[in-house]
Short mmCIF file of C-alpha atoms in Angstrom, two decimals:
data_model
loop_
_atom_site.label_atom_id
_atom_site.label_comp_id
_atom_site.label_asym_id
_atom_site.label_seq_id
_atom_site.Cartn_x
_atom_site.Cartn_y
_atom_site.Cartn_z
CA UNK A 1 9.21 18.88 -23.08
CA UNK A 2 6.56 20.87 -21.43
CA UNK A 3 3.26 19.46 -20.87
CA UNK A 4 0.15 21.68 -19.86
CA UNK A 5 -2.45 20.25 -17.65
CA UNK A 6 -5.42 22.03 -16.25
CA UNK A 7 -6.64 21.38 -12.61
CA UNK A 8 -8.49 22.94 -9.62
CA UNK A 9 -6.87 24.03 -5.95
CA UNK A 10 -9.13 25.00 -3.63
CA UNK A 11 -11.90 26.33 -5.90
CA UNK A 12 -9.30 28.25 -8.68
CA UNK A 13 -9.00 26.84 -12.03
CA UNK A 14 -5.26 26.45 -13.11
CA UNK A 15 -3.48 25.93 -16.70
CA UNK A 16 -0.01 25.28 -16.16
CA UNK A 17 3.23 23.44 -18.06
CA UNK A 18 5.13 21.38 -16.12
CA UNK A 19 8.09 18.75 -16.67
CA UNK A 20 6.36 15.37 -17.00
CA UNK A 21 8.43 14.03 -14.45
CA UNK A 22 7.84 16.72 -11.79
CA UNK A 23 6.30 15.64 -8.52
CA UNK A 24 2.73 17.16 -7.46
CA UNK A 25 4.54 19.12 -4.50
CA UNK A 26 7.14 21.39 -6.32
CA UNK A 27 4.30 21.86 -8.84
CA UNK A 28 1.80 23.18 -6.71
CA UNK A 29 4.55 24.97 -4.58
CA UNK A 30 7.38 26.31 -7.75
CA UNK A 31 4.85 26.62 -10.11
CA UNK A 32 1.64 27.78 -8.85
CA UNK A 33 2.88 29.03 -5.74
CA UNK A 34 0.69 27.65 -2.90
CA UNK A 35 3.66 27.26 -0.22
CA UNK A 36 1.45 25.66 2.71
CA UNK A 37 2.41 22.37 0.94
CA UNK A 38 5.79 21.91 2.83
CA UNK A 39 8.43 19.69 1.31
CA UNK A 40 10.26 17.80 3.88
CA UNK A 41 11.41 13.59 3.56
CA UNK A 42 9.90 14.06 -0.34
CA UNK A 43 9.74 10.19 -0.20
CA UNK A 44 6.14 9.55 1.09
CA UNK A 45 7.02 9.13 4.47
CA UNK A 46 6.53 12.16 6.40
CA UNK A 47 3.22 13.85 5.34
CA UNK A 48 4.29 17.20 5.25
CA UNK A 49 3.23 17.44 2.08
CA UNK A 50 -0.44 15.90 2.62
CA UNK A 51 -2.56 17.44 0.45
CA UNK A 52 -6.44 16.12 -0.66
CA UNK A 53 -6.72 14.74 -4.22
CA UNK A 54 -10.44 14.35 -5.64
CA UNK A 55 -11.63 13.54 -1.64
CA UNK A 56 -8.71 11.98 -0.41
CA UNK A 57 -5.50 12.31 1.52
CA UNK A 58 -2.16 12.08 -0.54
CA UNK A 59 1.07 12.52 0.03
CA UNK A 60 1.73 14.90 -2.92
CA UNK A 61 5.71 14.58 -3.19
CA UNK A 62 4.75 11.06 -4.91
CA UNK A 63 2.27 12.18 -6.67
CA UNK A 64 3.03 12.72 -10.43
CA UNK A 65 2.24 16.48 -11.11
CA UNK A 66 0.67 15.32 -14.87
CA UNK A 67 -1.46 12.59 -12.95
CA UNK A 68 -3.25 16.19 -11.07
CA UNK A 69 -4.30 16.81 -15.16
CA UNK A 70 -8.41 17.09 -14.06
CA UNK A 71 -7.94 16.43 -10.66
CA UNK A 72 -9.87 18.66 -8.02
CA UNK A 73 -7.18 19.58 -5.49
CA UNK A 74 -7.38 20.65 -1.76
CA UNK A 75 -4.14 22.26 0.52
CA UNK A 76 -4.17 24.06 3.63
CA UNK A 77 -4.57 27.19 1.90
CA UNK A 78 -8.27 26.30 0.73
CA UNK A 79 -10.00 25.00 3.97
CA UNK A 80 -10.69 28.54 5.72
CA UNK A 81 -13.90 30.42 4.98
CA UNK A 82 -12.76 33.31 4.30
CA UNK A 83 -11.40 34.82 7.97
CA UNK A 84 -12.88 32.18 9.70
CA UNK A 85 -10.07 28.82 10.43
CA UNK A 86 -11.32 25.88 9.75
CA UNK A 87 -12.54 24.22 13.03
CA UNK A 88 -9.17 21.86 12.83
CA UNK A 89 -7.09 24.74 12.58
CA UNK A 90 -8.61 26.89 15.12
CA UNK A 91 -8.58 23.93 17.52
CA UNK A 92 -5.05 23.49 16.70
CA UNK A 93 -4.49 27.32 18.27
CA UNK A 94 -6.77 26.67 21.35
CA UNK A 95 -5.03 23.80 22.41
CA UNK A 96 -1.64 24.41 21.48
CA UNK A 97 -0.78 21.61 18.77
CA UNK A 98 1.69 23.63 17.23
CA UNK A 99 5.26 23.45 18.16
CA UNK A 100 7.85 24.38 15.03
CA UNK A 101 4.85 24.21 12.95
CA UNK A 102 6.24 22.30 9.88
CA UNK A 103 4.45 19.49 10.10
CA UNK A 104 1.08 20.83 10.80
CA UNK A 105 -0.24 22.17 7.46
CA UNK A 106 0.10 17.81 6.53
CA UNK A 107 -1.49 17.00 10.07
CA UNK A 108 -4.36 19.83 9.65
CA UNK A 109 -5.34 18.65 6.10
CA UNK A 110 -5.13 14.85 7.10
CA UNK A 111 -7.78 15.61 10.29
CA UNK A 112 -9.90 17.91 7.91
CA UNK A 113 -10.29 14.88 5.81
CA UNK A 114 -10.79 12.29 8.17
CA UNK A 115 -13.77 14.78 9.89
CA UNK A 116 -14.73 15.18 5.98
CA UNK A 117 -14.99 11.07 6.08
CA UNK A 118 -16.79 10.88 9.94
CA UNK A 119 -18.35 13.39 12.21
CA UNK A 120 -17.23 11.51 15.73
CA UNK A 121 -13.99 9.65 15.17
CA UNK A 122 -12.65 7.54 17.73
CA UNK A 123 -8.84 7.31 18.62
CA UNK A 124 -8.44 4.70 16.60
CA UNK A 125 -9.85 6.24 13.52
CA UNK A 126 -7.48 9.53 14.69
CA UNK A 127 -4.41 7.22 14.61
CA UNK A 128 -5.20 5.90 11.38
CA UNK A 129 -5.68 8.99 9.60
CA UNK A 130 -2.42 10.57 11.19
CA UNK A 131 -0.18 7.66 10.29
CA UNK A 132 1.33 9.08 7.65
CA UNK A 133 2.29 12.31 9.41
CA UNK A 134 5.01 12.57 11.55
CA UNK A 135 5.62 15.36 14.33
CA UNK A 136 9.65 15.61 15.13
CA UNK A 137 8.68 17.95 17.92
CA UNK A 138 6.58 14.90 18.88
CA UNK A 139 3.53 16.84 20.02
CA UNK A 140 0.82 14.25 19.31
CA UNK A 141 -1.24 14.46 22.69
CA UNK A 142 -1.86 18.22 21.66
CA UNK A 143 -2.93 17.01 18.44
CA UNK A 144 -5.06 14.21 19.64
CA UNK A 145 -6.65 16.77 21.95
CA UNK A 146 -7.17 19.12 18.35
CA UNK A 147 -9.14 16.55 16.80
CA UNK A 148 -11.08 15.91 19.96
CA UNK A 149 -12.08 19.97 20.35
CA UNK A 150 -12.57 20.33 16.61
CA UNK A 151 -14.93 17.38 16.19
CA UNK A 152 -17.16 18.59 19.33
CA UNK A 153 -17.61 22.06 17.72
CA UNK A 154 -18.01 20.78 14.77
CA UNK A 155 -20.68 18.43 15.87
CA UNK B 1 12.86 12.39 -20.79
CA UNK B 2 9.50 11.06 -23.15
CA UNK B 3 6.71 10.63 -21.22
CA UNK B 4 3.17 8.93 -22.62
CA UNK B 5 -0.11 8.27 -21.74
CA UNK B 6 -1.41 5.27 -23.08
CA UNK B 7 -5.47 5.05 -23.42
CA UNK B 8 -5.38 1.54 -23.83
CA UNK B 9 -3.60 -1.62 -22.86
CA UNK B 10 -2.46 -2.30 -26.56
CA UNK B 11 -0.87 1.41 -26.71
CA UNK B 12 0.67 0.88 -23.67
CA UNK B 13 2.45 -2.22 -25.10
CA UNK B 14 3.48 -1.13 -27.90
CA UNK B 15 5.24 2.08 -26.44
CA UNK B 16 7.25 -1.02 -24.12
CA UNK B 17 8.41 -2.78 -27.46
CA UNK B 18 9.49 0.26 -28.57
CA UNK B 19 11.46 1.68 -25.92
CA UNK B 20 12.33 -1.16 -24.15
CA UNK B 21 14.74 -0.36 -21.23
CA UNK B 22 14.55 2.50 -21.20
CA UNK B 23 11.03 2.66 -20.27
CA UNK B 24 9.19 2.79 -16.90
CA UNK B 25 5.95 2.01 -16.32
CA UNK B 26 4.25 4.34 -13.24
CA UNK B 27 0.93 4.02 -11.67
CA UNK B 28 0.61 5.22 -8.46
CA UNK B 29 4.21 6.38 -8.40
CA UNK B 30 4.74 5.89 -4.45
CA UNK B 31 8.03 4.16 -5.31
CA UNK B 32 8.71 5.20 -9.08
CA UNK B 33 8.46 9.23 -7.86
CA UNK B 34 11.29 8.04 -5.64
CA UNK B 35 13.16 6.77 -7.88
CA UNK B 36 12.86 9.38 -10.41
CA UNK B 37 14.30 11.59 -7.86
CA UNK B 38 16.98 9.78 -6.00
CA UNK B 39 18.26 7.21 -8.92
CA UNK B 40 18.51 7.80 -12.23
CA UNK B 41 15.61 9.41 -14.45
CA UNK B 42 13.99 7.14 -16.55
CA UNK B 43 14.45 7.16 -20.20
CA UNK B 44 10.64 7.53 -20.91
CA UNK B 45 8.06 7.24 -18.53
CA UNK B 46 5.07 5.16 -19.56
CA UNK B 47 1.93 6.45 -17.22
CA UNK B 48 -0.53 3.61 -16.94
CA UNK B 49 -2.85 5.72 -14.38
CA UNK B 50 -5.48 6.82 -17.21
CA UNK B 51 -6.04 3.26 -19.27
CA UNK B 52 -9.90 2.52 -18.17
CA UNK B 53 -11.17 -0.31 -16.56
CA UNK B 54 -8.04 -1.69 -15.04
CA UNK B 55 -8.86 -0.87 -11.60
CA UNK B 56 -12.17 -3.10 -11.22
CA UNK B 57 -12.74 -5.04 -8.45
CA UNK B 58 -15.18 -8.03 -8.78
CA UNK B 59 -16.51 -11.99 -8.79
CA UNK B 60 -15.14 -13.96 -11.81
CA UNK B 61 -14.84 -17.72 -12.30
CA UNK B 62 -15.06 -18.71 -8.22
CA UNK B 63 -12.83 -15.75 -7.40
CA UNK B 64 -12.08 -12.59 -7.26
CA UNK B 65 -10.66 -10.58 -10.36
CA UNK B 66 -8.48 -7.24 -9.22
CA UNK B 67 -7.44 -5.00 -12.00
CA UNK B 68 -4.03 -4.19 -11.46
CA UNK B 69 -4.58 0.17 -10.84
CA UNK B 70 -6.87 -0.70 -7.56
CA UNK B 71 -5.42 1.16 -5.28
CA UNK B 72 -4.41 -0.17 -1.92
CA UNK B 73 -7.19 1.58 -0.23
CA UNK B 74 -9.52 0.42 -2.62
CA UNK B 75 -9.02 -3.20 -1.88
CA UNK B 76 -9.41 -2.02 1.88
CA UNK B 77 -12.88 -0.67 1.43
CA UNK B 78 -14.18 -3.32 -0.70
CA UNK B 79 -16.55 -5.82 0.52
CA UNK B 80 -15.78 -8.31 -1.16
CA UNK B 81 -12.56 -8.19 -0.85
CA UNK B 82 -13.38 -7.92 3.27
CA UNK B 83 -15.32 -10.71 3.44
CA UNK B 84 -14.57 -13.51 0.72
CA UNK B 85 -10.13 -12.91 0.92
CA UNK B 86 -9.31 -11.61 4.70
CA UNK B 87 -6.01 -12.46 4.44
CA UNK B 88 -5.41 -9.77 1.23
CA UNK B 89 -7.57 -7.32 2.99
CA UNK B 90 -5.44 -7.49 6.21
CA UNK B 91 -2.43 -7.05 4.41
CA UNK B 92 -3.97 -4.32 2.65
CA UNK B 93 -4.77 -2.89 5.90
CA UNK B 94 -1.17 -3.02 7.89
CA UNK B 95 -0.01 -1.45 4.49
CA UNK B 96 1.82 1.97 5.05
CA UNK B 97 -0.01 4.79 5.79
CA UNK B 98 -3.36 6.06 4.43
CA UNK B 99 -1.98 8.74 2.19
CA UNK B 100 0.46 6.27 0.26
CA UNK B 101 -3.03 3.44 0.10
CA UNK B 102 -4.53 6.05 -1.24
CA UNK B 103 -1.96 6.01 -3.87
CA UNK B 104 -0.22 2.96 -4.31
CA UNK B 105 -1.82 0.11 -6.69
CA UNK B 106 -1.74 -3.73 -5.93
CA UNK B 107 -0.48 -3.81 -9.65
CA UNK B 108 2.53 -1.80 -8.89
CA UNK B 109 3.32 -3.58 -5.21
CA UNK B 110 3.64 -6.83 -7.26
CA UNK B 111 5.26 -5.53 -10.57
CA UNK B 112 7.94 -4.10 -7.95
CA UNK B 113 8.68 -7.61 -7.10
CA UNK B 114 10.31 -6.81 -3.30
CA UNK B 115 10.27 -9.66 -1.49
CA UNK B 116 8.77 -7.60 1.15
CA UNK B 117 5.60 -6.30 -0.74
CA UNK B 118 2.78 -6.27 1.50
CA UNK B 119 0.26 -8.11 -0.82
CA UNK B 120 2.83 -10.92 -2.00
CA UNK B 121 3.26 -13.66 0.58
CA UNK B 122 -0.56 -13.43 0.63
CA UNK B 123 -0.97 -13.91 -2.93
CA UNK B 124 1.37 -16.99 -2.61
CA UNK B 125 -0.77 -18.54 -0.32
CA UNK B 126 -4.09 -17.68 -1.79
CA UNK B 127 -2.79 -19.02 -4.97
CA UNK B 128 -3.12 -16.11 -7.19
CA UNK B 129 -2.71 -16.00 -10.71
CA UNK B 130 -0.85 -13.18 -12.30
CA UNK B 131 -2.87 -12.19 -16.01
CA UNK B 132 0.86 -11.08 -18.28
CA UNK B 133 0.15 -9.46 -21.57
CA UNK B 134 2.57 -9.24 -24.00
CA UNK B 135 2.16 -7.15 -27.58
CA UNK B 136 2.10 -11.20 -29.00
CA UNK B 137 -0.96 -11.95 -26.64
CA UNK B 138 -1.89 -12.89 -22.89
CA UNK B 139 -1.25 -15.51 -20.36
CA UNK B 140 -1.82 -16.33 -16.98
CA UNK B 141 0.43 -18.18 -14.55
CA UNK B 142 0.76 -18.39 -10.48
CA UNK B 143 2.80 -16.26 -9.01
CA UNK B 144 5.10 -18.84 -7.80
CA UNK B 145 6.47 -18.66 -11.08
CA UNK B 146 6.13 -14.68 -11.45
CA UNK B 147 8.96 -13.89 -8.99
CA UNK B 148 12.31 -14.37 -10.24
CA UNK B 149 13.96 -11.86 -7.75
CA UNK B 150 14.15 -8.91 -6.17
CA UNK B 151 12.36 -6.38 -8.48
CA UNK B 152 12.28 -9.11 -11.50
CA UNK B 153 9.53 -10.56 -13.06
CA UNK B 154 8.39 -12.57 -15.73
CA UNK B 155 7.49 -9.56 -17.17
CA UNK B 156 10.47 -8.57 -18.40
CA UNK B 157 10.72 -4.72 -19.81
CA UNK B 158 7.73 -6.02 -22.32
CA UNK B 159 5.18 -7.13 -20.53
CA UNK B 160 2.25 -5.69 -18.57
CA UNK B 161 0.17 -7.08 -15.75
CA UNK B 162 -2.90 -6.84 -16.36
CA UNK B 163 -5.03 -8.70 -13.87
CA UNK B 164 -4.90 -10.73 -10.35
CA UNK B 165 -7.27 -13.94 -10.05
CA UNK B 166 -7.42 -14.77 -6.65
CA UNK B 167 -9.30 -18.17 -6.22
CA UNK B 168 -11.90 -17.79 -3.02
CA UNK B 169 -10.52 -19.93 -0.26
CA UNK B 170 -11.84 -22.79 0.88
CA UNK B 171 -15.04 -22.44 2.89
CA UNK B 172 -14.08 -22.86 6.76
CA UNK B 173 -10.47 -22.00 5.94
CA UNK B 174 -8.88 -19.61 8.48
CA UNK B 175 -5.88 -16.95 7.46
CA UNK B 176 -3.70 -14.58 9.12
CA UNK B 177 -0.79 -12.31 7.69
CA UNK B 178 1.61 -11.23 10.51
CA UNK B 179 4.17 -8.07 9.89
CA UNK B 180 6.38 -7.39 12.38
CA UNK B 181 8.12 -3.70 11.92
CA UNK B 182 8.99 -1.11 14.11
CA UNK B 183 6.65 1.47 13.36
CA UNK B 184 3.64 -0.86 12.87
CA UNK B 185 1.90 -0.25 9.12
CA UNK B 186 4.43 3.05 8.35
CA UNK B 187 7.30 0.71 8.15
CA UNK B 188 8.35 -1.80 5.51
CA UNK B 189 8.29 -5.38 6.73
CA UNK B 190 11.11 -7.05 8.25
CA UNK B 191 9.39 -10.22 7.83
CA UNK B 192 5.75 -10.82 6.77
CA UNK B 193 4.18 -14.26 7.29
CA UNK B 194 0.74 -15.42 5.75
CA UNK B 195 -0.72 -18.81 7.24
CA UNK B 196 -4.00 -19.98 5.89
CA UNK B 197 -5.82 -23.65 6.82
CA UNK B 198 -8.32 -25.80 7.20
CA UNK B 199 -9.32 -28.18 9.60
CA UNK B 200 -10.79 -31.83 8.62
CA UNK B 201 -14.39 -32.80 9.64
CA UNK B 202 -14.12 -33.48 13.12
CA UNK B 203 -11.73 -30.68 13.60
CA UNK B 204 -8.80 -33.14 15.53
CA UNK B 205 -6.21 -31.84 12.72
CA UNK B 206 -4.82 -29.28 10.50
CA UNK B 207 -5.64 -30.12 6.50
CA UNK B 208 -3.94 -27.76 3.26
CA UNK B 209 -1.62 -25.62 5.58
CA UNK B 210 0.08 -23.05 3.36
CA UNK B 211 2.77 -20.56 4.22
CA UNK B 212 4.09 -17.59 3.01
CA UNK B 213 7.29 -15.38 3.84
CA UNK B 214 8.24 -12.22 2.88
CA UNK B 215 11.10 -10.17 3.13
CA UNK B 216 13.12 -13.59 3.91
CA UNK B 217 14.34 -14.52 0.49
CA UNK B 218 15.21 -13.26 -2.74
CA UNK B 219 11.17 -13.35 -3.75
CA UNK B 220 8.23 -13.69 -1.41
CA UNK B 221 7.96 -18.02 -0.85
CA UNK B 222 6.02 -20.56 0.12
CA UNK B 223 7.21 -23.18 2.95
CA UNK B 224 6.83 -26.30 1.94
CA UNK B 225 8.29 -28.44 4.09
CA UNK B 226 6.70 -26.22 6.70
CA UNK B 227 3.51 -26.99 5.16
CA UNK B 228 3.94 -30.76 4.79
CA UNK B 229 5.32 -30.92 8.31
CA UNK B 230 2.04 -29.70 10.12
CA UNK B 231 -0.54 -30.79 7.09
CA UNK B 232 -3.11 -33.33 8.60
CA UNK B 233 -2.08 -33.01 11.90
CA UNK B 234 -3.04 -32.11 15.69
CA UNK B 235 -1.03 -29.12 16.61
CA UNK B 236 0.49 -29.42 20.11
CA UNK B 237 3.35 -27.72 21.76
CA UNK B 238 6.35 -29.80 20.34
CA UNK B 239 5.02 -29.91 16.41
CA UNK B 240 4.67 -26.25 16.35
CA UNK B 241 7.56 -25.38 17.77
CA UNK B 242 8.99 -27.83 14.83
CA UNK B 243 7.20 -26.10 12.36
CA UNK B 244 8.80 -22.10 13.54
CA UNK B 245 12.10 -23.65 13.49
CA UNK B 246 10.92 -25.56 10.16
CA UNK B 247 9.96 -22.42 8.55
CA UNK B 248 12.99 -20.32 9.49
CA UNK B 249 15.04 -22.94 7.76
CA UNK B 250 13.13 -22.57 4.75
CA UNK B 251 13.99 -18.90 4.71
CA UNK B 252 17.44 -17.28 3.29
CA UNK B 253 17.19 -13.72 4.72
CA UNK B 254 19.75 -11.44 4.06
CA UNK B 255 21.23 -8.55 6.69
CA UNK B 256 20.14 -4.86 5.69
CA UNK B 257 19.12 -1.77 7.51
CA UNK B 258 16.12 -3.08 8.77
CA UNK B 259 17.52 -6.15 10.26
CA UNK B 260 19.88 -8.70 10.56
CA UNK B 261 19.62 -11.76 8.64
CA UNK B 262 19.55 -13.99 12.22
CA UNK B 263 17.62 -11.87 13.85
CA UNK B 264 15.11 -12.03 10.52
CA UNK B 265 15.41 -16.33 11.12
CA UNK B 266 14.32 -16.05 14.52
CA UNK B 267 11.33 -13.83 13.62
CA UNK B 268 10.34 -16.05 11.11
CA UNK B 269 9.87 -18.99 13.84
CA UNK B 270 8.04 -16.62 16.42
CA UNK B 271 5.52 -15.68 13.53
CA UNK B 272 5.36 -19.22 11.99
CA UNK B 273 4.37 -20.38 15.81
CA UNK B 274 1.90 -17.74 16.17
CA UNK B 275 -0.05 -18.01 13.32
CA UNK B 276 -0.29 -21.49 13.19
CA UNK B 277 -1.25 -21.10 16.69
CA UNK B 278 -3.74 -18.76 15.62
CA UNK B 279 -5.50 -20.52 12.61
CA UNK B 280 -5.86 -23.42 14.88
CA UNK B 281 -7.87 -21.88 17.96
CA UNK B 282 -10.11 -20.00 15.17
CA UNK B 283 -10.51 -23.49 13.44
CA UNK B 284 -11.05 -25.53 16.77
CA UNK B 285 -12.04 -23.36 19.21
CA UNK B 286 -8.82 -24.98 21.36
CA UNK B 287 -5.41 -23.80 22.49
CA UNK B 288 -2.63 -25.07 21.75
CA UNK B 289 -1.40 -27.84 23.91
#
């Protein structure tokens, strides 16, 4: 039984079917194709797949793909303007935050919504919005010193 | 596999009397999208998400009422919830991480009846009152009597929750809800332990100590003994290191991944200790001696 839902990612209006009991991630990535959603633990444990839902951070492989029906959708994909990175991903370059890179469209999208939420985050509020995202290449000072560069040009 | 959308809490019961067993109720999903992938696929999948007005937060009757769909973060960010029950908003808070509060429901934390659920041993000791509705009509009872074991309910395959009373806590009462894990909030409890107290007028004694385990037992408990034990009394050294060893005796953990059952006992007695130890400094401004 297909059921069609209609939703926004990153500005596009989609109208899809989907199985009802298909998970947000293979939707967005099988189905409407935006691969910078990476699939990795698919239990909600990871944050690979982090992705923002209607203003805030999900982890989209336990998401239900019909519960995205009217939902206003954000991935990695949408936070660029136009050739310009997003100041979270071009800090992520300039410091060097990326080692195998899997985990870093989930990390960028968390820190884009947590600078979305406050302009000058303090470590704390950097280790509570990256809780959910785990680095096996265990490159969190780079990342920490991301957030840092990308807040202060930001600011 | 059917899959339905109830509008309203009536619909939603109706599709459960029909289906029965074979259905599954989802909200949030954060545990149901697991299952759905690594057990076997529900026959029908009831979605709950989009029935209105069952996520409020707010003051009823000398309390607060939660709508079962609140979201974990939700109950984080609300300020009554902050200020009038600390002990549910600092379980709310050490609660895996911020994508999966963003998610997750208090409705489906409890419904999913693991003795370690975050919100439960707090609910025990707040003495919170579960709101069941059946197709035949509603009721509300504690949760003491909610629980029947690991992932059962009184609920049945019928039955919906459909609202959390929590009673406001007695002014000058003091609570704390200690998890210890591995990876702090990311990781499910080994053992959670909510203490709440009071002291009496001239603050020389503990009065209405109540305890709550998780993860140690079948369901989430309350330690009465435990409770008794310290009730109306100064705490010194010797009484609370009666009451750790009290309280690990009340528990029955089993040995899993997470833990072995004796090492669970032994954590049960360090965080019995320390958060009697803590209610009591925050309630008479003295250590322990």
């Amino acid at each position: 039984m297909g059921l069609e839902i209609k939703l926004t990612v990153n500005g596009n209006t989609h109208t899809a079917e989907l199985e009802p009991s298909t998970a947000l991630v293979d939707f967005l990535r099988d189905t409407l194709g935006y691969k910078g959603v990476k699939l990795c633990c698919n239990t909600g444990e990871c944050g690979a797949c982090t992705i923002i839902m209607d203003g805030k951070p999900v982890n989209s492989c336990v998401v239900l793909g019909a519960d995205a029906a009217g939902a206003d959708l954000v991935t990695v994909e949408g936070i660029a303007d136009g050739d310009e990175l997003h100041p979270v991903q071009q800090a992520f370059i300039d410091t060097g935050a990326v080692q195998c890179g899997y985990c870093t469209p989930g990390f960028i999208v968390s820190l884009k919504a947590l600078l979305d939420r406050t302009k000058s985050p303090t470590a704390e509020d950097v280790e509570e919005a990256i809780s959910g995202n785990i680095c096996r290449c265990t490159g969190y000072t780079k990342i920490f010193d991301a957030v840092e560069l990308a807040a202060k040009r930001m600011a | 596999m059917d899959y339905f959308e109830p509008k309203t809490v009536d619909e939603a019961l109706s599709l459960l009397d029909q289906h029965g067993e074979q259905a599954e109720v989802i909200a949030g999903g954060t545990d149901v999208m697991v299952d759905i992938k690594y057990s076997d696929e529900p026959g029908c999948l009831v979605n709950i998400k989009r029935i209105p007005d069952l996520n409020a937060i707010r003051e009823s009757n000398g309390g607060v009422h939660i709508g079962p769909l609140a979201t974990i973060h939700e109950l984080e960010e609300s300020e009554l919830v902050r200020k009038r029950l600390p002990l549910l908003w600092s379980a709310a808070h050490q609660f895996a991480s911020l994508q999966i509060r963003n998610t997750a429901t208090i409705g489906g934390n409890i419904c999913r009846a693991s003795p370690s659920g975050e919100t439960l041993a707090p609910l025990l000791v707040l003495e919170a009152e579960a709101e069941v509705t059946f197709s035949d009509g509603a009721r509300t009872e504690p949760f003491s009597a909610f629980f029947k074991g690991p992932g059962e309910t009184s609920l049945g395959s019928k039955g919906l929750l459909t609202g959390i009373n929590v009673p406001y806590p007695a002014d000058g009462s003091h609570a704390v809800y200690l998890k210890h894990a591995v990876r702090g909030p990311m990781d499910i409890a080994m053992v959670g332990v909510a203490v709440m107290a009071t002291a009496n007028a001239d603050k020389s004694a503990l009065d209405d100590v109540r305890i709550g385990l998780g993860a140690v037992a079948p369901t989430p408990v309350r330690a009465p003994k435990t409770e008794a034990l310290v009730s109306g009394k100064a705490l010194d050294a010797a009484l609370v290191k009666e009451a750790g060893a009290s309280a690990a005796s009340e528990s029955s953990p089993i040995t899993d991944q997470r833990s072995s059952g004796e090492y669970r006992g032994w954590i049960v007695d360090a965080l019995t200790r320390r958060g009697l130890e803590q209610c009591w400094q925050a309630l008479t401004g003295k250590e322990v001696a």
